[in-house]
Each structure stands twice: as C-alpha cells, then as structure tokens.
Amino acid sequence: MAITATHPLDLPRQHLFWIFHSAGWLGYFGQSWLAAIAYGKPSGYWIVPFTAACTGFVVTLGLRYLLRACWGLSPRKLLMTMILPILASSAVMDLTTRTMLVRFCDTCAPTSRVAYIAYSLTYIYVVLAWVGLYLGIKYYRQLQDETQRALAARTMAHQAQLKMLRYQLNPHFLFNTLNAISTLVLDRDNATANRMVQGLSSFLRHSLDNDPMQRVTLRQELDALTLYLDIEKIRFAERLRIETDIDEDCWRALLPSLLLQPLVENAIKYAVAKQIAGGLLRIEAERDGGQLVLRVIDDGPGCTSLEGNQLPPGKGVGLRNTRERLNVLYGEDSSFAVRNRERGIEVELRLPFETKQLGGD
C-alpha cells in the first residue's frame, strides 16, 4: 500500500492546533526542566516548570478564543485589544508558578507592589511567542485558503474560456458548410448534397462528443480532420489536393482537440476556393527539441495585408481563435506565426512536445 507524506500545515485545523499547542507547552516544560537540572536544582523542582506549562496551556486557550473572536479587526485594533489579555496571562502564569517556586526559594516571594508588577511580566515573552506563532500559522492558513480560492477561480475561468473558444469553431464551420449544401441543392445536385450532409453529421457528432478540455494525439487530430476534409473533397473534388509530412515520433504528441481544423478551413476558403484550378493543402509536423512544430501550408495567392508574421486587425477569426487557445493553454511556451511564402501562406504553431503517459505506479 502506497504511503503519502502529509505536510503538517495540511492537517485539519483543529488537529493542527492541538498538536502544536500540546507539543509547544510540552517542549517548554522539557526545556525548563533540563535548564533546572543544569543549574543544580533539587529533584522535586520539576513541579515549577510543570505548573508554568500547565497554566500556560490553559491561559493561552483563552487567548486563542479571544483572537478568533477579534480576527476581523484591523492589525492595529487587534494589537490594542490583545495588550491587556497578554499581560494578564503572564501575571496568571507567574502567580501560579511562584506559589510553587517559593517552596524552593525563600527570597523569590514578592515583598512589594512593584515586585508583584515586575514578577507579573516574567512570562510575557513566553505568551508573546505563543501569540506570534498562533498568528503566523493562522495568517499562513488564511493566505493558503485565499491562494487556493484564487487558483480555483482562475482554473474555472480558464476552462470556461477554452470551452468558449472551442465551441466557437462549430458555428463558424457549420455556416460555411451549410452554405455549400444550400448551393448544391439549388443546383439540384441532390446526391452530392446528401453525401455532404452525411459527412457533416459525422464530423459534428465527433466534434460534440469530444470533450473540449481533453487533449488528443496528433493521430487522433488528423483522423478527426479527415472527417472535415471528406466534406471538402465532395465540394472541390480534384481541385483540392492534400499532402501530409508527419515525423514518426509526432504521431503520439498531444495537442488541443480540433486545433488544426480552423487553419485548414481557412486555407481552403482563401487559397483553394479562390482559384479556378484549386490548390494544394499541406500539413507538416516535426519535433524541434522539446517543442512540437505544426505547419499548415497552401499555394494560394497569399495575404498582402499581413503585418510581419501576424494578422492585421479584423482578419482571420479561425486563426485568431487558434492563437488564443494556444496562449490560454501554454502561455509563453507556445508561439503562433503566419507568413507569406513565395506562393501561398504558411501558418506555424509551436507548443510543448508532450505525450500520453501510459500506466502508472
């Protein structure tokens, strides 16, 4: 059976408090008793540090409840509120402990009011240490809770954004395909329109059944892309030529589902569809160190409005969607570039090369 280590501060709060509280005062008793032995105190002297530890154990419980009741106050108000209880706790510890101490030390009894006041401050450093430790742990736990809540909220927002971006693709693609089917129906090419409807049904079933938060292997991504390309092959027939060049170790690389589909759709819309003779669509994948490099290339007319390697404002919904998904998922570990070639456009994606882990301990 596997045993996992648990950080002390990850224990339930009540357990954590009683463990630290008991261990702290037990440690105080042990240290004080050893110091008494080192100074040659008699064997029965252990009752003095034991009384101090027991009294401290009880009075600091009162401080705990007071701190919890005043926790919502500002630091300044909390400090002002705690001054008198801390002084009183030190005085109570001294009063009970000195009752035992005078049995071993005749000169340790206070002889004046000033001596009482001075002796009452004897244990203030111990009480202050306890309060400081309690506040430190409580502030740490509060900070930890706030951090966890912030991470949970960020994760929920992150997932919602990814789902929004993923589901944004379906209406975008659906509009273009239904428009093509409508054209076929108007042209009375019912057989071709029927095949496109069946292909569309298969693709959307795959798309909607696939969890947008789930990553897939490149092989699975290309299998899904084939469903889309089968529809486009019906539309363009010989006008659409497809090539792939995939390095062998890239087939098992993980990437967000339907990442390539809007890039391919964009290439077909602006490169293949606009040319009477059609065009070539090429998909490449290679490994570059710790990165997976994906390219979608066409031999269309290119884009004269490209600004460097980025799309100008207002252009390329599918491309901007893909870039945003990469940014949300991988941040600075990914890159997205669009560039004109001698003929056509190349879209290059770079993301961390990750593979599915099989099995486990």
CSV table of C-alpha atoms in Angstrom, one decimal:
chain,number,residue,atom,x,y,z
A,1,MET,CA,0.0,0.0,0.0
A,2,ALA,CA,1.4,3.4,-1.0
A,3,ILE,CA,2.1,5.9,1.8
A,4,THR,CA,1.9,9.6,1.0
A,5,ALA,CA,3.6,12.2,3.2
A,6,THR,CA,1.3,14.9,4.5
A,7,HIS,CA,2.7,18.4,5.3
A,8,PRO,CA,1.8,19.3,8.9
A,9,LEU,CA,0.1,22.5,7.9
A,10,ASP,CA,-2.2,20.5,5.6
A,11,LEU,CA,-3.8,18.7,8.5
A,12,PRO,CA,-7.4,19.7,9.6
A,13,ARG,CA,-7.3,22.9,11.6
A,14,GLN,CA,-8.5,21.5,14.9
A,15,HIS,CA,-6.0,18.7,14.8
A,16,LEU,CA,-3.2,21.1,13.8
A,17,PHE,CA,-3.9,23.4,16.7
A,18,TRP,CA,-4.0,20.7,19.4
A,19,ILE,CA,-0.9,19.1,18.1
A,20,PHE,CA,1.1,22.3,18.0
A,21,HIS,CA,-0.4,23.6,21.3
A,22,SER,CA,0.3,20.5,23.2
A,23,ALA,CA,3.8,19.9,21.7
A,24,GLY,CA,4.7,23.6,22.3
A,25,TRP,CA,3.9,23.5,26.0
A,26,LEU,CA,5.4,20.1,26.4
A,27,GLY,CA,8.6,21.3,24.8
A,28,TYR,CA,8.6,24.4,27.1
A,29,PHE,CA,8.3,22.1,30.1
A,30,GLY,CA,11.1,19.8,28.9
A,31,GLN,CA,13.4,22.7,28.1
A,32,SER,CA,12.7,24.4,31.5
A,33,TRP,CA,13.3,21.2,33.5
A,34,LEU,CA,16.6,20.5,31.7
A,35,ALA,CA,17.7,24.0,32.5
A,36,ALA,CA,16.8,23.5,36.1
A,37,ILE,CA,18.8,20.3,36.2
A,38,ALA,CA,21.7,22.1,34.6
A,39,TYR,CA,21.6,24.7,37.4
A,40,GLY,CA,21.6,22.1,40.1
A,41,LYS,CA,18.0,22.4,41.3
A,42,PRO,CA,16.6,19.7,43.6
A,43,SER,CA,14.8,16.7,42.1
A,44,GLY,CA,11.4,17.9,43.1
A,45,TYR,CA,11.9,21.2,41.3
A,46,TRP,CA,10.2,19.7,38.2
A,47,ILE,CA,6.8,20.9,39.7
A,48,VAL,CA,7.7,24.5,39.0
A,49,PRO,CA,8.1,24.3,35.1
A,50,PHE,CA,5.3,21.8,35.1
A,51,THR,CA,3.0,24.3,36.8
A,52,ALA,CA,4.1,27.0,34.4
A,53,ALA,CA,3.5,24.8,31.4
A,54,CYS,CA,0.0,23.7,32.6
A,55,THR,CA,-1.0,27.2,33.4
A,56,GLY,CA,0.3,28.4,30.1
A,57,PHE,CA,-1.6,25.7,28.3
A,58,VAL,CA,-4.9,26.9,29.9
A,59,VAL,CA,-4.5,30.7,29.7
A,60,THR,CA,-3.4,30.6,26.0
A,61,LEU,CA,-6.5,28.7,25.2
A,62,GLY,CA,-8.4,31.7,26.4
A,63,LEU,CA,-6.2,33.9,24.2
A,64,ARG,CA,-7.0,31.6,21.3
A,65,TYR,CA,-10.7,32.2,21.6
A,66,LEU,CA,-10.2,35.9,22.0
A,67,LEU,CA,-8.0,36.0,18.9
A,68,ARG,CA,-10.6,34.1,16.9
A,69,ALA,CA,-13.4,36.5,18.1
A,70,CYS,CA,-11.3,39.6,17.2
A,71,TRP,CA,-9.9,38.2,13.9
A,72,GLY,CA,-11.8,40.6,11.7
A,73,LEU,CA,-10.3,43.6,13.3
A,74,SER,CA,-7.5,45.6,11.7
A,75,PRO,CA,-4.0,44.7,12.9
A,76,ARG,CA,-3.8,47.9,14.9
A,77,LYS,CA,-7.1,47.3,16.7
A,78,LEU,CA,-6.2,43.7,17.3
A,79,LEU,CA,-2.9,44.7,18.9
A,80,MET,CA,-4.6,47.2,21.2
A,81,THR,CA,-7.3,44.6,22.1
A,82,MET,CA,-4.7,41.9,23.0
A,83,ILE,CA,-2.3,44.0,25.2
A,84,LEU,CA,-4.2,43.6,28.4
A,85,PRO,CA,-5.1,39.9,27.9
A,86,ILE,CA,-1.4,39.1,27.2
A,87,LEU,CA,-0.3,41.0,30.3
A,88,ALA,CA,-3.0,39.2,32.4
A,89,SER,CA,-2.0,35.8,31.0
A,90,SER,CA,1.7,36.5,32.0
A,91,ALA,CA,0.5,37.5,35.5
A,92,VAL,CA,-1.6,34.4,36.0
A,93,MET,CA,1.3,32.2,34.9
A,94,ASP,CA,3.6,33.9,37.4
A,95,LEU,CA,1.1,33.8,40.2
A,96,THR,CA,0.5,30.0,40.0
A,97,THR,CA,4.2,29.2,39.2
A,98,ARG,CA,5.6,31.4,42.0
A,99,THR,CA,3.3,29.6,44.5
A,100,MET,CA,5.3,26.5,43.7
A,101,LEU,CA,8.6,28.4,43.4
A,102,VAL,CA,8.7,29.8,46.9
A,103,ARG,CA,8.9,26.2,48.3
A,104,PHE,CA,12.4,26.0,46.9
A,105,CYS,CA,13.4,29.7,47.1
A,106,ASP,CA,12.6,31.8,50.2
A,107,THR,CA,13.7,35.0,48.6
A,108,CYS,CA,11.5,34.6,45.5
A,109,ALA,CA,8.3,35.8,47.1
A,110,PRO,CA,7.5,39.4,46.1
A,111,THR,CA,7.7,41.9,49.0
A,112,SER,CA,6.1,45.0,47.5
A,113,ARG,CA,3.6,46.1,44.9
A,114,VAL,CA,6.4,47.0,42.5
A,115,ALA,CA,7.8,43.5,42.9
A,116,TYR,CA,4.4,42.0,42.1
A,117,ILE,CA,4.2,44.1,38.9
A,118,ALA,CA,7.8,43.2,37.9
A,119,TYR,CA,7.2,39.5,38.6
A,120,SER,CA,3.9,39.5,36.6
A,121,LEU,CA,6.0,40.3,33.5
A,122,THR,CA,8.2,37.2,33.9
A,123,TYR,CA,6.4,35.1,31.4
A,124,ILE,CA,5.4,37.8,28.9
A,125,TYR,CA,8.0,36.6,26.4
A,126,VAL,CA,6.5,33.1,26.5
A,127,VAL,CA,3.0,34.4,26.0
A,128,LEU,CA,4.2,36.7,23.2
A,129,ALA,CA,6.0,33.8,21.5
A,130,TRP,CA,2.8,31.7,21.6
A,131,VAL,CA,0.7,34.6,20.2
A,132,GLY,CA,3.2,35.2,17.5
A,133,LEU,CA,3.3,31.6,16.5
A,134,TYR,CA,-0.5,31.3,16.5
A,135,LEU,CA,-0.9,34.4,14.4
A,136,GLY,CA,1.8,33.3,12.0
A,137,ILE,CA,0.1,29.9,11.4
A,138,LYS,CA,-3.3,31.4,11.2
A,139,TYR,CA,-2.2,34.1,8.6
A,140,TYR,CA,-0.4,31.3,6.7
A,141,ARG,CA,-3.6,29.2,6.6
A,142,GLN,CA,-5.7,32.2,5.5
A,143,LEU,CA,-3.2,33.1,2.8
A,144,GLN,CA,-3.2,29.4,1.7
A,145,ASP,CA,-7.0,29.4,1.5
A,146,GLU,CA,-7.1,32.6,-0.5
A,147,THR,CA,-4.5,31.3,-2.8
A,148,GLN,CA,-6.5,28.1,-3.3
A,149,ARG,CA,-9.6,30.0,-4.0
A,150,ALA,CA,-7.8,32.3,-6.5
A,151,LEU,CA,-6.4,29.2,-8.2
A,152,ALA,CA,-9.8,27.6,-8.3
A,153,ALA,CA,-11.4,30.7,-9.7
A,154,ARG,CA,-8.6,31.0,-12.3
A,155,THR,CA,-9.0,27.4,-13.3
A,156,MET,CA,-12.8,27.8,-13.7
A,157,ALA,CA,-12.2,30.9,-15.8
A,158,HIS,CA,-9.5,29.2,-17.8
A,159,GLN,CA,-11.8,26.2,-18.6
A,160,ALA,CA,-14.7,28.4,-19.4
A,161,GLN,CA,-12.5,30.4,-21.8
A,162,LEU,CA,-11.2,27.3,-23.5
A,163,LYS,CA,-14.7,25.8,-23.9
A,164,MET,CA,-15.9,29.1,-25.4
A,165,LEU,CA,-13.1,29.2,-27.9
A,166,ARG,CA,-13.6,25.5,-28.8
A,167,TYR,CA,-17.3,25.7,-29.3
A,168,GLN,CA,-16.9,28.9,-31.3
A,169,LEU,CA,-15.4,26.8,-34.1
A,170,ASN,CA,-18.6,24.7,-34.7
A,171,PRO,CA,-20.9,27.6,-35.8
A,172,HIS,CA,-18.1,29.1,-37.8
A,173,PHE,CA,-17.6,25.8,-39.7
A,174,LEU,CA,-21.2,25.0,-39.8
A,175,PHE,CA,-22.2,28.2,-41.5
A,176,ASN,CA,-19.7,27.7,-44.4
A,177,THR,CA,-20.7,24.0,-44.9
A,178,LEU,CA,-24.5,24.7,-44.8
A,179,ASN,CA,-24.0,27.4,-47.3
A,180,ALA,CA,-22.2,25.0,-49.6
A,181,ILE,CA,-25.0,22.4,-49.2
A,182,SER,CA,-27.6,25.1,-49.9
A,183,THR,CA,-25.8,25.9,-53.2
A,184,LEU,CA,-25.8,22.2,-54.2
A,185,VAL,CA,-29.5,21.9,-53.5
A,186,LEU,CA,-30.2,25.0,-55.6
A,187,ASP,CA,-28.1,23.4,-58.4
A,188,ARG,CA,-30.2,20.2,-58.0
A,189,ASP,CA,-27.1,18.2,-57.2
A,190,ASN,CA,-29.0,16.3,-54.5
A,191,ALA,CA,-26.7,13.2,-54.4
A,192,THR,CA,-23.7,15.4,-53.6
A,193,ALA,CA,-25.6,17.4,-51.1
A,194,ASN,CA,-26.8,14.2,-49.4
A,195,ARG,CA,-23.2,13.0,-49.1
A,196,MET,CA,-22.2,16.3,-47.6
A,197,VAL,CA,-25.0,16.2,-45.1
A,198,GLN,CA,-23.9,12.7,-44.0
A,199,GLY,CA,-20.2,13.9,-43.8
A,200,LEU,CA,-21.3,16.9,-41.8
A,201,SER,CA,-23.3,14.7,-39.4
A,202,SER,CA,-20.2,12.5,-38.8
A,203,PHE,CA,-17.9,15.5,-38.2
A,204,LEU,CA,-20.3,17.3,-35.8
A,205,ARG,CA,-21.0,14.1,-33.9
A,206,HIS,CA,-17.3,13.6,-33.4
A,207,SER,CA,-16.8,17.3,-32.5
A,208,LEU,CA,-19.7,17.5,-30.0
A,209,ASP,CA,-18.9,14.1,-28.4
A,210,ASN,CA,-15.3,15.2,-27.9
A,211,ASP,CA,-14.5,17.0,-24.6
A,212,PRO,CA,-13.1,20.4,-25.4
A,213,MET,CA,-10.8,20.2,-22.3
A,214,GLN,CA,-9.3,16.9,-23.4
A,215,ARG,CA,-6.1,16.8,-25.4
A,216,VAL,CA,-5.7,14.3,-28.2
A,217,THR,CA,-2.8,12.7,-30.0
A,218,LEU,CA,-1.8,14.1,-33.4
A,219,ARG,CA,-3.0,10.9,-35.0
A,220,GLN,CA,-6.5,11.4,-33.4
A,221,GLU,CA,-6.4,15.0,-34.5
A,222,LEU,CA,-5.7,14.1,-38.1
A,223,ASP,CA,-8.4,11.4,-38.0
A,224,ALA,CA,-10.9,14.0,-37.0
A,225,LEU,CA,-9.6,16.4,-39.6
A,226,THR,CA,-10.1,13.7,-42.2
A,227,LEU,CA,-13.9,13.8,-41.4
A,228,TYR,CA,-13.8,17.5,-42.3
A,229,LEU,CA,-11.7,17.1,-45.4
A,230,ASP,CA,-14.0,14.4,-46.7
A,231,ILE,CA,-16.7,17.0,-46.8
A,232,GLU,CA,-14.5,19.5,-48.6
A,233,LYS,CA,-13.4,16.9,-51.1
A,234,ILE,CA,-17.0,16.5,-52.1
A,235,ARG,CA,-17.2,20.2,-52.7
A,236,PHE,CA,-14.0,20.6,-54.6
A,237,ALA,CA,-13.2,17.2,-56.0
A,238,GLU,CA,-9.9,17.2,-57.9
A,239,ARG,CA,-9.4,20.9,-57.2
A,240,LEU,CA,-8.4,20.1,-53.6
A,241,ARG,CA,-5.0,18.3,-53.3
A,242,ILE,CA,-3.8,17.3,-49.9
A,243,GLU,CA,-0.3,16.3,-48.7
A,244,THR,CA,1.0,15.4,-45.3
A,245,ASP,CA,4.5,15.1,-43.9
A,246,ILE,CA,4.5,13.9,-40.3
A,247,ASP,CA,7.6,12.8,-38.4
A,248,GLU,CA,7.2,9.3,-36.9
A,249,ASP,CA,7.6,10.4,-33.3
A,250,CYS,CA,5.0,13.2,-33.7
A,251,TRP,CA,2.0,10.8,-34.1
A,252,ARG,CA,1.8,10.3,-30.3
A,253,ALA,CA,2.3,14.0,-29.4
A,254,LEU,CA,-0.6,15.7,-27.5
A,255,LEU,CA,-2.4,18.8,-28.7
A,256,PRO,CA,-5.8,20.5,-28.1
A,257,SER,CA,-8.6,18.8,-30.0
A,258,LEU,CA,-9.6,20.4,-33.3
A,259,LEU,CA,-6.6,22.7,-33.2
A,260,LEU,CA,-5.8,22.3,-36.9
A,261,GLN,CA,-9.3,22.4,-38.3
A,262,PRO,CA,-9.8,26.2,-38.4
A,263,LEU,CA,-6.3,26.5,-40.1
A,264,VAL,CA,-7.2,24.0,-42.7
A,265,GLU,CA,-10.6,25.6,-43.2
A,266,ASN,CA,-9.0,29.0,-43.6
A,267,ALA,CA,-6.6,27.7,-46.2
A,268,ILE,CA,-9.3,26.1,-48.2
A,269,LYS,CA,-11.5,29.2,-48.0
A,270,TYR,CA,-8.8,31.7,-49.1
A,271,ALA,CA,-6.4,29.5,-51.2
A,272,VAL,CA,-8.3,26.6,-52.8
A,273,ALA,CA,-11.8,28.1,-53.2
A,274,LYS,CA,-10.5,31.4,-54.8
A,275,GLN,CA,-8.5,29.6,-57.6
A,276,ILE,CA,-10.2,28.1,-60.6
A,277,ALA,CA,-7.6,25.3,-60.7
A,278,GLY,CA,-7.9,24.7,-56.9
A,279,GLY,CA,-4.9,24.4,-54.8
A,280,LEU,CA,-2.6,22.3,-52.6
A,281,LEU,CA,-3.0,21.9,-48.8
A,282,ARG,CA,0.0,20.6,-47.0
A,283,ILE,CA,0.1,19.6,-43.3
A,284,GLU,CA,3.5,19.1,-41.6
A,285,ALA,CA,4.6,18.1,-38.2
A,286,GLU,CA,8.1,17.7,-36.7
A,287,ARG,CA,9.8,17.7,-33.4
A,288,ASP,CA,12.2,20.5,-32.6
A,289,GLY,CA,13.8,19.6,-29.2
A,290,GLY,CA,11.1,20.0,-26.6
A,291,GLN,CA,8.6,21.5,-29.0
A,292,LEU,CA,6.0,20.2,-31.4
A,293,VAL,CA,6.1,22.2,-34.7
A,294,LEU,CA,2.9,22.1,-36.8
A,295,ARG,CA,2.5,23.8,-40.2
A,296,VAL,CA,-0.4,24.3,-42.5
A,297,ILE,CA,0.7,25.4,-45.9
A,298,ASP,CA,-1.2,26.4,-49.0
A,299,ASP,CA,-0.2,27.6,-52.5
A,300,GLY,CA,-2.8,30.3,-52.8
A,301,PRO,CA,-2.5,34.0,-53.6
A,302,GLY,CA,-1.2,34.8,-50.1
A,303,CYS,CA,-2.2,37.8,-48.0
A,304,THR,CA,-0.9,41.2,-48.9
A,305,SER,CA,-2.2,42.8,-45.6
A,306,LEU,CA,0.0,40.7,-43.3
A,307,GLU,CA,1.8,42.8,-40.8
A,308,GLY,CA,5.1,41.0,-40.1
A,309,ASN,CA,4.0,37.5,-39.1
A,310,GLN,CA,0.7,38.5,-37.5
A,311,LEU,CA,-2.8,39.0,-39.0
A,312,PRO,CA,-4.0,42.6,-39.3
A,313,PRO,CA,-6.9,43.6,-37.0
A,314,GLY,CA,-10.3,42.2,-38.0
A,315,LYS,CA,-8.9,39.4,-40.2
A,316,GLY,CA,-9.0,35.6,-39.7
A,317,VAL,CA,-11.5,34.5,-37.0
A,318,GLY,CA,-10.3,30.9,-37.1
A,319,LEU,CA,-6.6,31.9,-36.9
A,320,ARG,CA,-7.2,34.3,-34.0
A,321,ASN,CA,-9.2,31.6,-32.3
A,322,THR,CA,-6.3,29.1,-32.6
A,323,ARG,CA,-3.7,31.7,-31.4
A,324,GLU,CA,-5.9,32.5,-28.4
A,325,ARG,CA,-6.3,28.8,-27.5
A,326,LEU,CA,-2.6,28.3,-27.6
A,327,ASN,CA,-2.0,31.4,-25.4
A,328,VAL,CA,-4.5,30.3,-22.8
A,329,LEU,CA,-3.2,26.7,-22.7
A,330,TYR,CA,0.6,27.2,-22.9
A,331,GLY,CA,1.3,30.9,-22.5
A,332,GLU,CA,4.9,31.8,-23.4
A,333,ASP,CA,5.7,28.2,-24.1
A,334,SER,CA,3.8,28.4,-27.4
A,335,SER,CA,4.0,30.6,-30.5
A,336,PHE,CA,1.8,31.3,-33.5
A,337,ALA,CA,3.1,32.7,-36.7
A,338,VAL,CA,1.6,33.5,-40.1
A,339,ARG,CA,3.9,34.3,-43.0
A,340,ASN,CA,3.7,34.7,-46.8
A,341,ARG,CA,5.7,32.2,-48.8
A,342,GLU,CA,6.9,32.6,-52.4
A,343,ARG,CA,3.4,31.3,-53.2
A,344,GLY,CA,0.8,30.9,-50.6
A,345,ILE,CA,0.7,31.2,-46.8
A,346,GLU,CA,2.3,29.2,-44.0
A,347,VAL,CA,0.8,29.0,-40.6
A,348,GLU,CA,3.3,27.6,-38.0
A,349,LEU,CA,2.3,26.5,-34.4
A,350,ARG,CA,4.8,25.7,-31.7
A,351,LEU,CA,3.8,24.1,-28.5
A,352,PRO,CA,5.4,21.9,-25.8
A,353,PHE,CA,6.1,18.3,-27.0
A,354,GLU,CA,4.1,16.1,-24.6
A,355,THR,CA,2.9,12.5,-24.9
A,356,LYS,CA,0.3,10.5,-23.2
A,357,GLN,CA,1.6,8.6,-20.1
A,358,LEU,CA,0.6,5.0,-20.1
A,359,GLY,CA,0.1,3.2,-16.8
A,360,GLY,CA,1.5,4.4,-13.5
A,361,ASP,CA,2.6,3.4,-10.1
